[in-house]
Amino acid sequence: MEKQDTNIAGICSPAIGEAGKTGDWSDLKPVIDHTKCIPSSKNKAACFLCWLYCPDGVVSMSIPVRINLDYCKGCGICAEECPPNAIRMVRKVECDDE
Amino acid sequence: MQENIFRINETEYILPGNRSCQGCGLSLAYRFILKALRENTIVAIPPSCLCVLHGLYPVCSVIVPAINITFAGNAASASGIVAALKALNRPDITVLALTGDGGTYDMGIQSLSGAAERNTDFIFACYDNEAYMNTGTQRSGATPMGALTTTTPILTKQEKKKDLIKIMEAHDIPYLATVSPAYPADLYDKFVKAKRIKGTRYIHIDTPCPPGWGYPAKDTVRIGKLAVETGVFPLFEIEDGKFRFTGRSETLAKKGKRQPVVSYVERQSRFKKMSIEQLNRFQHHVDSRWDEFVRRAES
């Protein structure tokens, strides 16, 4: 017999990637130039404006800075706000080649 | 701001792979709201973009408890949660009612007014993207004059934006603030502060929306900053009736020059049919509102 759920409300459980791999949504992907990036080149915790302004929270506050491309929607805010212009938005086809 | 980043709670409460649009202003604001309020929070959400961000049954992309309720009854349902928590003797849990501008300005105002009158112990935050963005950019009470929406497609909206902050201030609530996701540290600080205060706290969030406002997704933070720089959306807080500018607006009020409104307007395609007369009226409205705030800050 099928198990009956006694809870009448529909309760959701948290899951990563609720809408799938959202990295597929865009044609542009961020590429970090670690020689220009302040935390990566100076090897200390500084700047992290890409982490601060990422609407999806896919940038990790680590050294070197990493972006989770599986879920990055490619809005380009990080590239726009990066003070030393270390992040470049490239076409995804080009990105896959690199 | 850069030196303050390391004070911010590092935990992410919004999981990657959610349904928010590219460059969503709400997603950015919500990230820092949850960072500020931390684990013991219950969110009440009406049908809105936020509801979409939370996801579809049986999975959810946010790791704090949230309850989906009706459009007009958000503040009322949140009051119910507050009452239930009081009965269970759990004063450590914060209740957040996060509503769009449609659910605050138009449909939700009666329940919000009722809750504010009872001084219900919750945070009511309005993320104002200035139209019904979730259903495809229909005009709301928050849409500014001169903006194109799908229900005002030819002549643009003719009426001024409703001043909800004045309405909320008239309720004499203990804390009222405006925040912008373009200044995350300021947003974070205000929510941390609001968490500690008892009674109804109202926080107004300026939420840039790339598809609805008509600008490229990469400009979300820039548009949010321009709204503050031009004085269209000043950052301030009103605590027990005492008005105070914060962050960038404080610097602008003391020294520095506000940019003309046209530099904010020209970047958004929703204002492309705005007439010169409407632009002048908008500038005049922004100037008089700003002067009034400066006078209040000085007194």
Short mmCIF file of C-alpha atoms in Angstrom, two decimals:
data_model
loop_
_atom_site.label_atom_id
_atom_site.label_comp_id
_atom_site.label_asym_id
_atom_site.label_seq_id
_atom_site.Cartn_x
_atom_site.Cartn_y
_atom_site.Cartn_z
CA MET A 1 0.00 0.00 0.00
CA GLU A 2 1.20 3.49 -0.82
CA LYS A 3 2.41 5.43 2.19
CA GLN A 4 0.09 8.29 3.09
CA ASP A 5 1.52 11.69 3.95
CA THR A 6 -0.24 12.93 7.07
CA ASN A 7 0.82 16.50 6.47
CA ILE A 8 -1.85 18.35 4.52
CA ALA A 9 0.41 21.22 3.46
CA GLY A 10 2.74 20.86 0.50
CA ILE A 11 6.20 21.25 1.98
CA CYS A 12 9.21 21.75 -0.28
CA SER A 13 12.69 20.54 0.51
CA PRO A 14 15.68 22.71 -0.39
CA ALA A 15 17.69 21.63 -3.42
CA ILE A 16 20.54 23.09 -5.43
CA GLY A 17 19.66 23.66 -9.05
CA GLU A 18 15.90 23.92 -8.62
CA ALA A 19 15.64 25.33 -12.16
CA GLY A 20 18.31 22.99 -13.55
CA LYS A 21 21.82 24.00 -14.55
CA THR A 22 21.14 27.72 -14.95
CA GLY A 23 24.56 28.21 -16.53
CA ASP A 24 22.89 27.15 -19.77
CA TRP A 25 20.77 30.31 -19.82
CA SER A 26 23.34 32.68 -21.22
CA ASP A 27 25.68 33.00 -24.16
CA LEU A 28 28.31 34.94 -22.18
CA LYS A 29 30.59 33.53 -19.50
CA PRO A 30 32.97 35.34 -17.15
CA VAL A 31 36.69 34.59 -17.43
CA ILE A 32 39.00 35.86 -14.67
CA ASP A 33 42.48 37.13 -15.46
CA HIS A 34 44.25 36.15 -12.23
CA THR A 35 47.23 38.39 -12.90
CA LYS A 36 44.94 41.44 -12.68
CA CYS A 37 42.57 40.19 -9.94
CA ILE A 38 43.49 41.90 -6.63
CA PRO A 39 43.02 38.97 -4.16
CA SER A 40 44.64 36.46 -6.55
CA SER A 41 47.66 38.56 -7.49
CA LYS A 42 48.36 39.96 -3.99
CA ASN A 43 47.43 36.65 -2.35
CA LYS A 44 45.41 38.26 0.43
CA ALA A 45 41.74 38.78 1.22
CA ALA A 46 40.80 42.11 -0.38
CA CYS A 47 38.29 43.59 -2.82
CA PHE A 48 35.85 40.68 -3.49
CA LEU A 49 33.39 43.06 -5.16
CA CYS A 50 32.47 40.24 -7.59
CA TRP A 51 31.38 38.14 -4.61
CA LEU A 52 29.50 41.10 -3.16
CA TYR A 53 27.52 41.99 -6.27
CA CYS A 54 26.79 38.51 -7.68
CA PRO A 55 22.97 38.15 -7.57
CA ASP A 56 23.19 34.37 -7.59
CA GLY A 57 26.00 33.92 -5.09
CA VAL A 58 28.05 31.71 -7.41
CA VAL A 59 31.34 33.56 -6.81
CA SER A 60 33.37 32.09 -3.96
CA MET A 61 35.24 34.33 -1.54
CA SER A 62 38.48 32.38 -1.94
CA ILE A 63 42.00 32.88 -3.24
CA PRO A 64 42.09 32.57 -6.22
CA VAL A 65 38.52 33.75 -6.83
CA ARG A 66 36.40 31.04 -8.46
CA ILE A 67 33.07 31.26 -10.28
CA ASN A 68 30.74 28.27 -10.42
CA LEU A 69 30.05 28.20 -14.16
CA ASP A 70 27.39 25.47 -13.81
CA TYR A 71 25.03 27.98 -12.23
CA CYS A 72 26.38 31.37 -13.41
CA LYS A 73 23.61 33.03 -15.45
CA GLY A 74 26.12 35.31 -17.16
CA CYS A 75 24.62 38.68 -16.25
CA GLY A 76 28.05 40.35 -16.31
CA ILE A 77 27.65 42.45 -13.15
CA CYS A 78 30.99 41.07 -11.84
CA ALA A 79 32.80 42.19 -15.02
CA GLU A 80 31.11 45.59 -14.82
CA GLU A 81 31.98 46.20 -11.15
CA CYS A 82 35.51 44.70 -11.06
CA PRO A 83 37.86 47.64 -10.23
CA PRO A 84 40.95 46.39 -12.17
CA ASN A 85 38.80 44.97 -15.03
CA ALA A 86 40.10 41.46 -14.37
CA ILE A 87 36.87 39.76 -15.47
CA ARG A 88 36.02 39.57 -19.14
CA MET A 89 32.72 38.31 -20.57
CA VAL A 90 33.37 35.98 -23.49
CA ARG A 91 31.11 34.08 -25.88
CA LYS A 92 30.37 30.66 -24.48
CA VAL A 93 31.69 28.82 -27.54
CA GLU A 94 34.98 30.68 -27.18
CA CYS A 95 34.94 29.97 -23.43
CA ASP A 96 34.60 26.22 -23.98
CA ASP A 97 37.68 26.28 -26.19
CA GLU A 98 39.85 27.94 -23.58
CA MET B 1 32.50 49.92 1.74
CA GLN B 2 35.35 47.64 0.76
CA GLU B 3 36.72 47.36 4.31
CA ASN B 4 33.27 46.40 5.60
CA ILE B 5 32.75 43.39 3.34
CA PHE B 6 34.46 41.05 5.78
CA ARG B 7 31.91 41.79 8.50
CA ILE B 8 29.13 40.33 6.35
CA ASN B 9 27.88 36.84 7.19
CA GLU B 10 29.45 34.48 4.65
CA THR B 11 26.70 31.84 4.62
CA GLU B 12 24.57 31.74 1.47
CA TYR B 13 20.88 31.10 2.11
CA ILE B 14 19.85 31.22 -1.55
CA LEU B 15 21.02 28.12 -3.37
CA PRO B 16 22.48 28.47 -6.88
CA GLY B 17 20.32 27.41 -9.79
CA ASN B 18 17.17 29.31 -8.88
CA ARG B 19 14.63 30.87 -11.24
CA SER B 20 15.52 34.56 -10.88
CA CYS B 21 16.39 36.43 -14.08
CA GLN B 22 19.91 37.35 -15.16
CA GLY B 23 21.14 40.31 -13.10
CA CYS B 24 18.06 40.29 -10.82
CA GLY B 25 18.05 43.16 -8.32
CA LEU B 26 15.70 41.24 -6.02
CA SER B 27 17.97 38.20 -5.90
CA LEU B 28 20.90 40.44 -4.93
CA ALA B 29 18.90 42.23 -2.24
CA TYR B 30 17.40 38.98 -0.89
CA ARG B 31 20.87 37.43 -0.55
CA PHE B 32 21.91 40.18 1.87
CA ILE B 33 18.56 40.30 3.67
CA LEU B 34 18.89 36.61 4.61
CA LYS B 35 22.57 37.06 5.48
CA ALA B 36 21.51 39.80 7.90
CA LEU B 37 18.53 37.97 9.44
CA ARG B 38 20.29 34.56 9.61
CA GLU B 39 18.75 31.15 10.36
CA ASN B 40 15.90 31.90 12.74
CA THR B 41 13.68 33.61 10.20
CA ILE B 42 10.31 32.81 8.69
CA VAL B 43 9.50 34.53 5.41
CA ALA B 44 5.95 35.23 4.25
CA ILE B 45 5.70 35.59 0.48
CA PRO B 46 2.75 36.57 -1.71
CA PRO B 47 2.59 35.65 -5.41
CA SER B 48 5.42 37.67 -6.92
CA CYS B 49 8.87 37.34 -8.46
CA LEU B 50 10.02 36.16 -5.03
CA CYS B 51 7.57 33.27 -5.21
CA VAL B 52 9.15 32.31 -8.55
CA LEU B 53 12.64 32.57 -7.05
CA HIS B 54 11.61 30.20 -4.25
CA GLY B 55 10.73 27.55 -6.81
CA LEU B 56 8.13 24.90 -7.52
CA TYR B 57 6.91 22.04 -5.35
CA PRO B 58 8.52 19.67 -4.27
CA VAL B 59 11.84 21.55 -4.26
CA CYS B 60 12.80 25.01 -3.10
CA SER B 61 15.92 27.09 -3.64
CA VAL B 62 16.00 28.97 -0.33
CA ILE B 63 17.04 27.33 2.94
CA VAL B 64 14.94 29.36 5.38
CA PRO B 65 11.31 28.42 6.10
CA ALA B 66 8.93 30.35 3.87
CA ILE B 67 5.18 30.30 3.48
CA ASN B 68 3.28 31.12 0.30
CA ILE B 69 0.12 33.10 0.94
CA THR B 70 -2.43 35.25 -0.85
CA PHE B 71 -1.59 38.55 -2.48
CA ALA B 72 -3.62 40.93 -0.33
CA GLY B 73 -3.14 39.09 2.93
CA ASN B 74 0.62 39.09 3.31
CA ALA B 75 0.83 41.36 6.34
CA ALA B 76 -2.22 39.66 7.88
CA SER B 77 -0.74 36.18 7.44
CA ALA B 78 2.60 37.35 8.81
CA SER B 79 0.70 38.73 11.84
CA GLY B 80 -0.74 35.22 12.25
CA ILE B 81 2.76 33.73 12.23
CA VAL B 82 3.81 36.30 14.86
CA ALA B 83 0.83 35.33 17.03
CA ALA B 84 1.64 31.62 16.65
CA LEU B 85 5.27 32.20 17.63
CA LYS B 86 4.11 34.16 20.65
CA ALA B 87 1.88 31.26 21.70
CA LEU B 88 4.79 28.85 21.26
CA ASN B 89 7.04 31.24 23.22
CA ARG B 90 9.70 31.59 20.51
CA PRO B 91 10.78 35.24 20.65
CA ASP B 92 14.09 34.39 18.92
CA ILE B 93 12.43 33.93 15.52
CA THR B 94 12.16 36.92 13.18
CA VAL B 95 9.17 37.16 10.87
CA LEU B 96 9.81 38.82 7.52
CA ALA B 97 7.02 39.72 5.13
CA LEU B 98 8.70 40.38 1.81
CA THR B 99 6.33 41.78 -0.76
CA GLY B 100 6.53 43.34 -4.20
CA ASP B 101 5.24 46.80 -4.93
CA GLY B 102 1.91 45.45 -6.20
CA GLY B 103 1.36 43.60 -2.93
CA THR B 104 2.32 46.67 -0.93
CA TYR B 105 1.10 49.73 -2.82
CA ASP B 106 -2.07 48.33 -4.35
CA MET B 107 -3.45 45.11 -2.93
CA GLY B 108 -1.65 44.66 0.37
CA ILE B 109 -1.98 48.17 1.78
CA GLN B 110 -5.04 47.50 3.92
CA SER B 111 -3.54 44.50 5.73
CA LEU B 112 -0.21 46.31 6.05
CA SER B 113 -1.93 49.37 7.51
CA GLY B 114 -3.83 47.14 9.94
CA ALA B 115 -0.65 45.35 11.06
CA ALA B 116 1.22 48.65 11.46
CA GLU B 117 -1.65 50.05 13.52
CA ARG B 118 -1.46 47.03 15.87
CA ASN B 119 2.35 47.46 15.90
CA THR B 120 2.77 43.76 15.05
CA ASP B 121 6.28 42.55 15.79
CA PHE B 122 7.58 41.83 12.27
CA ILE B 123 9.69 43.26 9.46
CA PHE B 124 7.69 44.27 6.41
CA ALA B 125 9.98 44.82 3.43
CA CYS B 126 8.72 46.07 0.08
CA TYR B 127 10.92 45.31 -2.91
CA ASP B 128 9.88 48.03 -5.27
CA ASN B 129 10.54 47.26 -8.94
CA GLU B 130 7.92 49.80 -9.95
CA ALA B 131 5.45 47.54 -11.83
CA TYR B 132 3.97 44.03 -11.74
CA MET B 133 7.11 42.42 -13.14
CA ASN B 134 6.22 38.78 -12.47
CA THR B 135 3.15 38.89 -14.72
CA GLY B 136 4.78 40.96 -17.46
CA THR B 137 5.23 44.63 -16.46
CA GLN B 138 1.74 45.94 -15.77
CA ARG B 139 1.34 49.40 -14.27
CA SER B 140 1.18 49.58 -10.46
CA GLY B 141 0.80 52.37 -7.94
CA ALA B 142 4.58 52.45 -7.68
CA THR B 143 5.26 53.05 -11.39
CA PRO B 144 6.80 56.51 -11.86
CA MET B 145 5.30 59.07 -14.18
CA GLY B 146 6.47 58.78 -17.78
CA ALA B 147 7.25 55.05 -17.68
CA LEU B 148 6.05 52.65 -20.35
CA THR B 149 4.36 49.48 -19.15
CA THR B 150 2.27 46.89 -20.98
CA THR B 151 -0.93 48.49 -19.64
CA THR B 152 0.23 52.06 -20.39
CA PRO B 153 1.88 51.31 -23.75
CA ILE B 154 1.19 54.46 -25.78
CA LEU B 155 0.92 57.56 -23.63
CA THR B 156 3.11 56.34 -20.73
CA LYS B 157 1.88 56.53 -17.15
CA GLN B 158 0.47 59.99 -16.46
CA GLU B 159 0.20 59.89 -12.67
CA LYS B 160 2.93 60.36 -10.08
CA LYS B 161 4.26 57.49 -7.96
CA LYS B 162 2.41 56.97 -4.70
CA ASP B 163 4.50 58.09 -1.71
CA LEU B 164 4.15 54.99 0.45
CA ILE B 165 6.99 55.99 2.77
CA LYS B 166 4.94 58.99 3.91
CA ILE B 167 1.91 56.74 4.44
CA MET B 168 3.96 54.31 6.52
CA GLU B 169 5.54 57.11 8.49
CA ALA B 170 2.08 58.38 9.42
CA HIS B 171 1.51 55.05 11.23
CA ASP B 172 4.21 56.14 13.70
CA ILE B 173 6.12 52.85 13.50
CA PRO B 174 9.43 52.45 15.39
CA TYR B 175 11.70 51.89 12.38
CA LEU B 176 11.50 52.80 8.71
CA ALA B 177 14.35 52.67 6.20
CA THR B 178 15.14 52.72 2.50
CA VAL B 179 17.82 50.44 1.06
CA SER B 180 19.27 49.65 -2.35
CA PRO B 181 21.00 46.42 -3.47
CA ALA B 182 23.64 48.62 -5.14
CA TYR B 183 24.86 49.36 -1.58
CA PRO B 184 24.81 45.87 0.01
CA ALA B 185 26.71 46.84 3.18
CA ASP B 186 24.15 49.58 3.93
CA LEU B 187 21.30 47.13 3.25
CA TYR B 188 22.90 44.52 5.52
CA ASP B 189 23.40 47.02 8.37
CA LYS B 190 19.81 48.22 8.24
CA PHE B 191 18.36 44.70 8.36
CA VAL B 192 20.66 43.78 11.26
CA LYS B 193 19.42 46.88 13.04
CA ALA B 194 15.77 46.15 12.19
CA LYS B 195 16.13 42.61 13.56
CA ARG B 196 16.94 43.98 17.03
CA ILE B 197 14.00 46.43 17.18
CA LYS B 198 10.56 45.38 18.45
CA GLY B 199 7.35 46.38 16.67
CA THR B 200 6.56 46.96 13.01
CA ARG B 201 9.64 47.75 10.94
CA TYR B 202 9.09 48.88 7.37
CA ILE B 203 11.97 48.70 4.87
CA HIS B 204 11.69 49.91 1.30
CA ILE B 205 14.03 48.27 -1.25
CA ASP B 206 14.72 49.88 -4.60
CA THR B 207 14.96 46.89 -6.93
CA PRO B 208 16.30 47.44 -10.45
CA CYS B 209 14.75 44.96 -12.91
CA PRO B 210 16.58 44.42 -16.25
CA PRO B 211 13.65 43.14 -18.38
CA GLY B 212 11.05 45.46 -16.87
CA TRP B 213 13.07 48.66 -16.83
CA GLY B 214 14.79 47.94 -20.12
CA TYR B 215 18.54 47.99 -19.56
CA PRO B 216 21.25 45.34 -20.05
CA ALA B 217 21.55 42.86 -17.16
CA LYS B 218 25.11 43.93 -16.39
CA ASP B 219 23.93 47.44 -15.41
CA THR B 220 21.80 46.44 -12.38
CA VAL B 221 24.26 47.80 -9.83
CA ARG B 222 24.99 50.88 -11.93
CA ILE B 223 21.28 51.77 -12.27
CA GLY B 224 20.80 51.25 -8.51
CA LYS B 225 23.73 53.57 -7.82
CA LEU B 226 22.39 56.18 -10.27
CA ALA B 227 19.01 56.17 -8.50
CA VAL B 228 20.83 57.17 -5.31
CA GLU B 229 23.26 59.59 -7.02
CA THR B 230 20.43 61.50 -8.72
CA GLY B 231 18.29 61.65 -5.57
CA VAL B 232 15.45 59.64 -7.14
CA PHE B 233 15.89 57.10 -4.35
CA PRO B 234 17.58 58.63 -1.28
CA LEU B 235 18.93 56.27 1.39
CA PHE B 236 17.74 57.14 4.87
CA GLU B 237 16.27 55.74 8.05
CA ILE B 238 13.62 57.09 10.39
CA GLU B 239 14.00 55.78 13.91
CA ASP B 240 11.35 56.87 16.42
CA GLY B 241 10.55 59.87 14.21
CA LYS B 242 14.18 60.97 13.90
CA PHE B 243 15.24 61.29 10.28
CA ARG B 244 18.83 60.44 9.25
CA PHE B 245 20.51 60.12 5.85
CA THR B 246 22.81 57.09 5.51
CA GLY B 247 25.63 55.93 3.26
CA ARG B 248 26.07 57.66 -0.07
CA SER B 249 23.04 59.96 0.44
CA GLU B 250 24.59 61.31 3.65
CA THR B 251 27.72 62.28 1.71
CA LEU B 252 25.58 63.82 -1.03
CA ALA B 253 23.57 65.86 1.47
CA LYS B 254 26.67 67.22 3.20
CA LYS B 255 28.86 67.89 0.19
CA GLY B 256 28.88 66.94 -3.44
CA LYS B 257 26.39 67.43 -6.18
CA ARG B 258 23.47 65.28 -7.19
CA GLN B 259 23.45 64.23 -10.82
CA PRO B 260 20.53 65.37 -13.00
CA VAL B 261 17.64 62.90 -13.21
CA VAL B 262 18.14 62.63 -16.98
CA SER B 263 21.29 60.51 -16.49
CA TYR B 264 19.13 57.93 -14.65
CA VAL B 265 16.25 58.18 -17.12
CA GLU B 266 18.23 57.93 -20.38
CA ARG B 267 19.66 54.49 -19.53
CA GLN B 268 16.25 52.80 -19.31
CA SER B 269 14.06 52.05 -22.30
CA ARG B 270 10.87 52.28 -20.19
CA PHE B 271 11.38 56.08 -20.20
CA LYS B 272 11.95 56.38 -23.95
CA LYS B 273 8.56 58.02 -24.54
CA MET B 274 8.88 60.43 -21.61
CA SER B 275 8.20 64.00 -22.73
CA ILE B 276 10.44 66.95 -21.85
CA GLU B 277 7.63 68.36 -19.72
CA GLN B 278 7.34 65.08 -17.78
CA LEU B 279 11.12 64.99 -17.31
CA ASN B 280 11.09 68.53 -15.89
CA ARG B 281 8.24 67.64 -13.57
CA PHE B 282 10.14 64.52 -12.45
CA GLN B 283 13.29 66.60 -11.78
CA HIS B 284 11.23 69.19 -9.89
CA HIS B 285 9.54 66.47 -7.81
CA VAL B 286 12.91 64.85 -6.97
CA ASP B 287 14.41 68.26 -6.04
CA SER B 288 11.56 69.30 -3.76
CA ARG B 289 11.52 65.88 -2.06
CA TRP B 290 15.29 66.02 -1.56
CA ASP B 291 15.15 69.56 -0.12
CA GLU B 292 12.45 68.45 2.30
CA PHE B 293 14.62 65.54 3.47
CA VAL B 294 17.70 67.78 3.85
CA ARG B 295 15.63 70.19 5.97
CA ARG B 296 14.45 67.29 8.16
CA ALA B 297 17.98 65.92 8.52
CA GLU B 298 19.28 69.29 9.68
CA SER B 299 16.51 70.01 12.19
#
